């Protein structure tokens, strides 16, 4: 029998969560990830055919009815997932009425999905309207980006331009820029709705004084998106450590040339 714990999905999410911890983005039980998996990719696993329990979602996820999600658990440490995936991960299927999720695998010690799972599902719903290949939502706490939320105006155009100008890769990787929501209490449907609304125009959203939400077609792509944003914020922090005086920088014209060279469209509101 092919076991789901040996699947490429469990292996990859275990690697990504450890890498995120190793980068310093997920202290203690900080951070969460969800991966949408197609039913056709699950047919070979015999140990996910029985519903272990059914969980209330607390909001209407009917647009995702029947969809499968591999998600990290609430209160779990990213550094541990790689060694105990059957405890720290769960495979869930959204029920047909969209109000609940059936647990098919994982959380073997009685665990539950991350408290941000409704926020993840809201973002999945929104992104699927724009790009059906998007199947990953990742939330973590990148140090230097969080620091920016204390020292910079919480203006999307300002922060996006700042990050674009820190390195050539930024504009290429996130040409639409960075979405920003006001500070809100995490783990609530309110912050989930605010984040999902931003996902109409962005693939990465800052939660001021807290962290970041990113989406992508794969775990690697989503991790790389957040990694690029955080690298740009790190460079800005290093500039401050070196005295803060910028003698030269990437210009607006050079950003436009960069967009043309890599065939991306820079957010016209920010340039």
CSV table of C-alpha atoms in Angstrom, one decimal:
chain,number,residue,atom,x,y,z
A,1,UNK,CA,0.0,0.0,0.0
A,2,UNK,CA,1.3,3.4,-0.9
A,3,UNK,CA,1.2,5.6,2.2
A,4,UNK,CA,0.5,9.3,2.0
A,5,UNK,CA,3.3,10.1,4.5
A,6,UNK,CA,5.8,9.0,1.8
A,7,UNK,CA,4.2,11.2,-0.9
A,8,UNK,CA,6.0,14.1,-2.6
A,9,UNK,CA,3.5,16.5,-1.1
A,10,UNK,CA,4.5,15.6,2.5
A,11,UNK,CA,8.2,15.5,1.7
A,12,UNK,CA,8.1,18.9,0.0
A,13,UNK,CA,6.1,20.8,2.6
A,14,UNK,CA,8.3,19.3,5.3
A,15,UNK,CA,11.4,20.6,3.5
A,16,UNK,CA,9.9,24.1,3.0
A,17,UNK,CA,8.7,24.4,6.6
A,18,UNK,CA,12.2,23.5,7.9
A,19,UNK,CA,13.8,25.9,5.5
A,20,UNK,CA,11.5,28.7,6.6
A,21,UNK,CA,12.4,28.0,10.2
A,22,UNK,CA,16.1,27.8,9.3
A,23,UNK,CA,15.8,31.3,7.7
A,24,UNK,CA,14.5,32.6,11.1
A,25,UNK,CA,11.1,33.3,9.8
A,26,UNK,CA,9.1,31.0,12.0
A,27,UNK,CA,10.0,31.2,15.7
A,28,UNK,CA,8.3,28.8,18.1
A,29,UNK,CA,4.9,28.0,16.5
A,30,UNK,CA,4.9,30.9,14.2
A,31,UNK,CA,3.9,30.5,10.5
A,32,UNK,CA,1.5,28.2,8.5
A,33,UNK,CA,1.3,26.7,5.0
A,34,UNK,CA,-1.5,25.2,3.0
A,35,UNK,CA,-1.2,23.3,-0.3
A,36,UNK,CA,-4.2,22.5,-2.6
A,37,UNK,CA,-3.9,19.1,-4.1
A,38,UNK,CA,-5.9,17.8,-7.1
A,39,UNK,CA,-8.0,14.7,-6.5
A,40,UNK,CA,-6.3,12.9,-9.4
A,41,UNK,CA,-2.9,13.1,-7.5
A,42,UNK,CA,-4.3,11.3,-4.5
A,43,UNK,CA,-5.8,8.2,-6.0
A,44,UNK,CA,-2.8,6.0,-5.2
A,45,UNK,CA,-2.9,6.6,-1.5
A,46,UNK,CA,-5.1,4.0,0.3
A,47,UNK,CA,-4.7,5.5,3.8
A,48,UNK,CA,-6.7,8.7,3.0
A,49,UNK,CA,-10.0,7.1,2.1
A,50,UNK,CA,-11.6,7.3,5.6
A,51,UNK,CA,-12.8,10.4,7.4
A,52,UNK,CA,-11.2,10.6,10.8
A,53,UNK,CA,-13.2,13.6,12.0
A,54,UNK,CA,-15.0,16.6,10.7
A,55,UNK,CA,-14.0,20.2,11.7
A,56,UNK,CA,-16.1,23.4,11.6
A,57,UNK,CA,-14.5,26.1,9.4
A,58,UNK,CA,-16.3,29.1,10.8
A,59,UNK,CA,-17.0,30.6,7.4
A,60,UNK,CA,-18.5,29.6,4.0
A,61,UNK,CA,-15.8,27.9,1.8
A,62,UNK,CA,-18.3,26.6,-0.7
A,63,UNK,CA,-16.2,27.8,-3.7
A,64,UNK,CA,-13.7,25.2,-2.6
A,65,UNK,CA,-16.2,22.3,-2.0
A,66,UNK,CA,-14.5,19.0,-2.6
A,67,UNK,CA,-11.0,20.4,-2.7
A,68,UNK,CA,-8.1,18.8,-0.8
A,69,UNK,CA,-5.6,20.8,1.3
A,70,UNK,CA,-2.5,19.7,3.1
A,71,UNK,CA,-2.0,22.2,6.0
A,72,UNK,CA,0.2,22.7,9.0
A,73,UNK,CA,-1.3,22.4,12.5
A,74,UNK,CA,-2.1,25.0,15.1
A,75,UNK,CA,0.5,25.4,17.8
A,76,UNK,CA,3.0,23.4,15.8
A,77,UNK,CA,6.7,24.2,15.4
A,78,UNK,CA,8.0,24.4,11.8
A,79,UNK,CA,11.3,22.9,12.8
A,80,UNK,CA,9.5,19.7,13.9
A,81,UNK,CA,7.4,19.0,10.8
A,82,UNK,CA,10.2,17.2,8.9
A,83,UNK,CA,10.5,14.6,11.7
A,84,UNK,CA,6.9,14.2,12.7
A,85,UNK,CA,4.7,15.0,9.7
A,86,UNK,CA,1.9,12.7,10.8
A,87,UNK,CA,1.4,14.9,13.9
A,88,UNK,CA,2.1,18.4,12.5
A,89,UNK,CA,0.3,18.1,9.1
A,90,UNK,CA,-3.2,17.3,8.1
A,91,UNK,CA,-4.9,16.4,4.8
A,92,UNK,CA,-8.4,17.9,4.7
A,93,UNK,CA,-11.2,17.9,2.2
A,94,UNK,CA,-13.8,20.7,2.2
A,95,UNK,CA,-17.3,19.4,2.5
A,96,UNK,CA,-19.9,20.0,-0.1
A,97,UNK,CA,-21.8,22.6,1.9
A,98,UNK,CA,-18.5,24.5,2.4
A,99,UNK,CA,-19.0,24.8,6.2
A,100,UNK,CA,-16.7,22.0,7.3
A,101,UNK,CA,-13.6,20.1,6.5
A,102,UNK,CA,-13.1,16.3,6.7
A,103,UNK,CA,-9.7,15.2,8.1
A,104,UNK,CA,-8.4,12.3,6.0
A,105,UNK,CA,-4.8,12.0,7.3
A,106,UNK,CA,-2.5,13.4,9.9
A,107,UNK,CA,-3.0,15.3,13.2
A,108,UNK,CA,-2.7,11.9,14.7
A,109,UNK,CA,-2.3,13.3,18.3
A,110,UNK,CA,-5.6,15.2,18.0
A,111,UNK,CA,-4.3,18.3,16.5
A,112,UNK,CA,-6.2,20.8,14.3
A,113,UNK,CA,-5.3,23.0,11.3
A,114,UNK,CA,-3.7,26.3,11.9
A,115,UNK,CA,-5.9,29.1,13.3
A,116,UNK,CA,-5.2,30.9,10.1
A,117,UNK,CA,-6.8,28.2,7.9
A,118,UNK,CA,-9.9,30.3,7.2
A,119,UNK,CA,-7.6,33.1,6.0
A,120,UNK,CA,-5.8,30.6,3.8
A,121,UNK,CA,-9.0,29.4,2.3
A,122,UNK,CA,-10.2,32.9,1.7
A,123,UNK,CA,-7.0,33.6,-0.2
A,124,UNK,CA,-7.2,30.4,-2.1
A,125,UNK,CA,-10.8,31.3,-3.2
A,126,UNK,CA,-9.7,34.8,-4.4
A,127,UNK,CA,-6.5,33.7,-6.2
A,128,UNK,CA,-8.3,30.9,-8.1
A,129,UNK,CA,-10.3,33.6,-9.8
A,130,UNK,CA,-7.2,35.0,-11.3
A,131,UNK,CA,-4.8,32.1,-11.7
A,132,UNK,CA,-6.1,28.5,-11.4
A,133,UNK,CA,-2.5,27.3,-11.1
A,134,UNK,CA,-2.1,28.9,-7.7
A,135,UNK,CA,-2.3,26.3,-5.0
A,136,UNK,CA,0.0,27.4,-2.2
A,137,UNK,CA,-0.6,29.9,0.6
A,138,UNK,CA,2.3,30.6,3.0
A,139,UNK,CA,2.4,32.8,6.1
A,140,UNK,CA,5.6,33.5,8.0
A,141,UNK,CA,7.4,36.2,10.0
A,142,UNK,CA,10.4,37.6,8.0
A,143,UNK,CA,12.4,39.8,10.4
A,144,UNK,CA,13.5,42.6,8.1
A,145,UNK,CA,10.2,43.1,6.4
A,146,UNK,CA,8.4,43.3,9.8
A,147,UNK,CA,11.0,45.9,10.8
A,148,UNK,CA,10.0,48.0,7.8
A,149,UNK,CA,6.5,48.1,9.0
A,150,UNK,CA,7.7,50.1,12.1
A,151,UNK,CA,9.9,52.6,10.2
A,152,UNK,CA,8.1,53.2,6.9
A,153,UNK,CA,4.8,54.7,6.0
A,154,UNK,CA,2.3,51.8,5.4
A,155,UNK,CA,1.8,52.9,1.8
A,156,UNK,CA,1.9,50.1,-0.8
A,157,UNK,CA,3.5,52.3,-3.4
A,158,UNK,CA,6.2,53.6,-1.1
A,159,UNK,CA,7.2,50.1,0.3
A,160,UNK,CA,7.0,48.5,-3.1
A,161,UNK,CA,9.3,51.0,-4.7
A,162,UNK,CA,11.7,50.8,-1.8
A,163,UNK,CA,11.9,47.0,-2.2
A,164,UNK,CA,12.2,47.2,-6.0
A,165,UNK,CA,15.1,49.5,-5.7
A,166,UNK,CA,17.1,47.3,-3.3
A,167,UNK,CA,17.9,44.7,-5.9
A,168,UNK,CA,17.2,44.0,-9.6
A,169,UNK,CA,15.4,40.7,-8.8
A,170,UNK,CA,12.6,42.4,-6.8
A,171,UNK,CA,10.8,44.0,-9.8
A,172,UNK,CA,11.2,40.8,-11.8
A,173,UNK,CA,9.8,38.5,-9.0
A,174,UNK,CA,7.0,40.7,-7.7
A,175,UNK,CA,6.3,43.4,-10.4
A,176,UNK,CA,2.8,44.1,-9.1
A,177,UNK,CA,4.4,45.2,-5.8
A,178,UNK,CA,3.5,44.5,-2.2
A,179,UNK,CA,0.0,44.7,-0.7
A,180,UNK,CA,-0.4,46.2,2.8
A,181,UNK,CA,-3.3,45.8,5.2
A,182,UNK,CA,-3.7,47.7,8.5
A,183,UNK,CA,-2.5,46.0,11.7
A,184,UNK,CA,-5.3,43.5,12.6
A,185,UNK,CA,-5.7,40.7,15.2
A,186,UNK,CA,-4.3,37.5,13.6
A,187,UNK,CA,-6.4,34.3,13.5
A,188,UNK,CA,-9.6,36.1,12.8
A,189,UNK,CA,-11.9,36.1,9.8
A,190,UNK,CA,-11.5,39.8,9.6
A,191,UNK,CA,-7.8,39.7,8.8
A,192,UNK,CA,-8.6,36.8,6.4
A,193,UNK,CA,-11.1,38.9,4.4
A,194,UNK,CA,-8.8,41.9,4.3
A,195,UNK,CA,-5.9,39.8,3.0
A,196,UNK,CA,-8.0,38.0,0.4
A,197,UNK,CA,-9.2,41.4,-0.8
A,198,UNK,CA,-5.6,42.4,-1.4
A,199,UNK,CA,-5.0,39.2,-3.3
A,200,UNK,CA,-7.1,40.5,-6.1
A,201,UNK,CA,-4.1,42.7,-7.1
A,202,UNK,CA,-1.0,41.2,-5.3
A,203,UNK,CA,0.6,37.8,-4.6
A,204,UNK,CA,2.3,38.9,-1.5
A,205,UNK,CA,0.7,41.0,1.4
A,206,UNK,CA,2.4,42.5,4.4
A,207,UNK,CA,0.7,42.1,7.8
A,208,UNK,CA,2.3,45.1,9.7
A,209,UNK,CA,4.2,44.3,12.9
A,210,UNK,CA,3.5,40.6,12.3
A,211,UNK,CA,4.5,39.0,9.0
A,212,UNK,CA,3.6,38.2,5.4
A,213,UNK,CA,1.2,36.2,3.3
A,214,UNK,CA,2.4,34.9,-0.1
A,215,UNK,CA,0.8,32.7,-2.8
A,216,UNK,CA,2.1,30.8,-5.8
A,217,UNK,CA,1.8,27.8,-8.0
A,218,UNK,CA,4.2,25.7,-6.0
A,219,UNK,CA,5.9,25.5,-2.6
A,220,UNK,CA,9.2,26.5,-4.1
A,221,UNK,CA,7.7,29.4,-6.0
A,222,UNK,CA,5.9,30.8,-3.0
A,223,UNK,CA,8.9,30.4,-0.8
A,224,UNK,CA,11.1,32.1,-3.4
A,225,UNK,CA,8.7,35.0,-3.6
A,226,UNK,CA,8.8,35.6,0.1
A,227,UNK,CA,12.6,35.0,0.1
A,228,UNK,CA,13.0,37.7,-2.5
A,229,UNK,CA,10.9,40.2,-0.6
A,230,UNK,CA,12.8,39.6,2.6
A,231,UNK,CA,16.2,39.8,0.9
A,232,UNK,CA,15.3,43.3,-0.4
A,233,UNK,CA,14.2,44.3,3.2
A,234,UNK,CA,17.5,42.9,4.5
A,235,UNK,CA,19.5,45.0,2.1
A,236,UNK,CA,17.6,48.1,3.3
A,237,UNK,CA,18.4,47.1,6.9
A,238,UNK,CA,22.1,46.7,6.0
A,239,UNK,CA,22.1,50.1,4.4
A,240,UNK,CA,20.9,51.5,7.8
A,241,UNK,CA,23.6,49.5,9.6
A,242,UNK,CA,26.2,51.1,7.3
A,243,UNK,CA,25.0,54.6,8.2
A,244,UNK,CA,21.9,54.9,6.1
A,245,UNK,CA,23.2,57.3,3.5
A,246,UNK,CA,22.4,56.1,-0.1
A,247,UNK,CA,24.9,57.4,-2.6
A,248,UNK,CA,23.4,55.7,-5.7
A,249,UNK,CA,20.3,53.6,-6.4
A,250,UNK,CA,18.4,51.9,-9.2
A,251,UNK,CA,16.4,54.7,-10.9
A,252,UNK,CA,12.8,54.7,-12.1
A,253,UNK,CA,14.0,54.6,-15.7
A,254,UNK,CA,16.2,51.6,-14.9
A,255,UNK,CA,13.2,49.9,-13.3
A,256,UNK,CA,11.3,50.4,-16.5
A,257,UNK,CA,14.2,49.0,-18.6
A,258,UNK,CA,14.3,46.0,-16.2
A,259,UNK,CA,10.6,45.3,-16.7
A,260,UNK,CA,11.0,45.5,-20.5
A,261,UNK,CA,14.1,43.2,-20.4
A,262,UNK,CA,12.3,40.5,-18.4
A,263,UNK,CA,8.9,40.9,-20.0
A,264,UNK,CA,7.0,41.8,-16.8
A,265,UNK,CA,4.6,44.6,-16.2
A,266,UNK,CA,5.5,46.9,-13.3
A,267,UNK,CA,2.6,48.2,-11.4
A,268,UNK,CA,1.9,51.5,-13.2
A,269,UNK,CA,0.5,53.0,-9.9
A,270,UNK,CA,3.9,52.6,-8.3
A,271,UNK,CA,6.2,53.9,-11.1
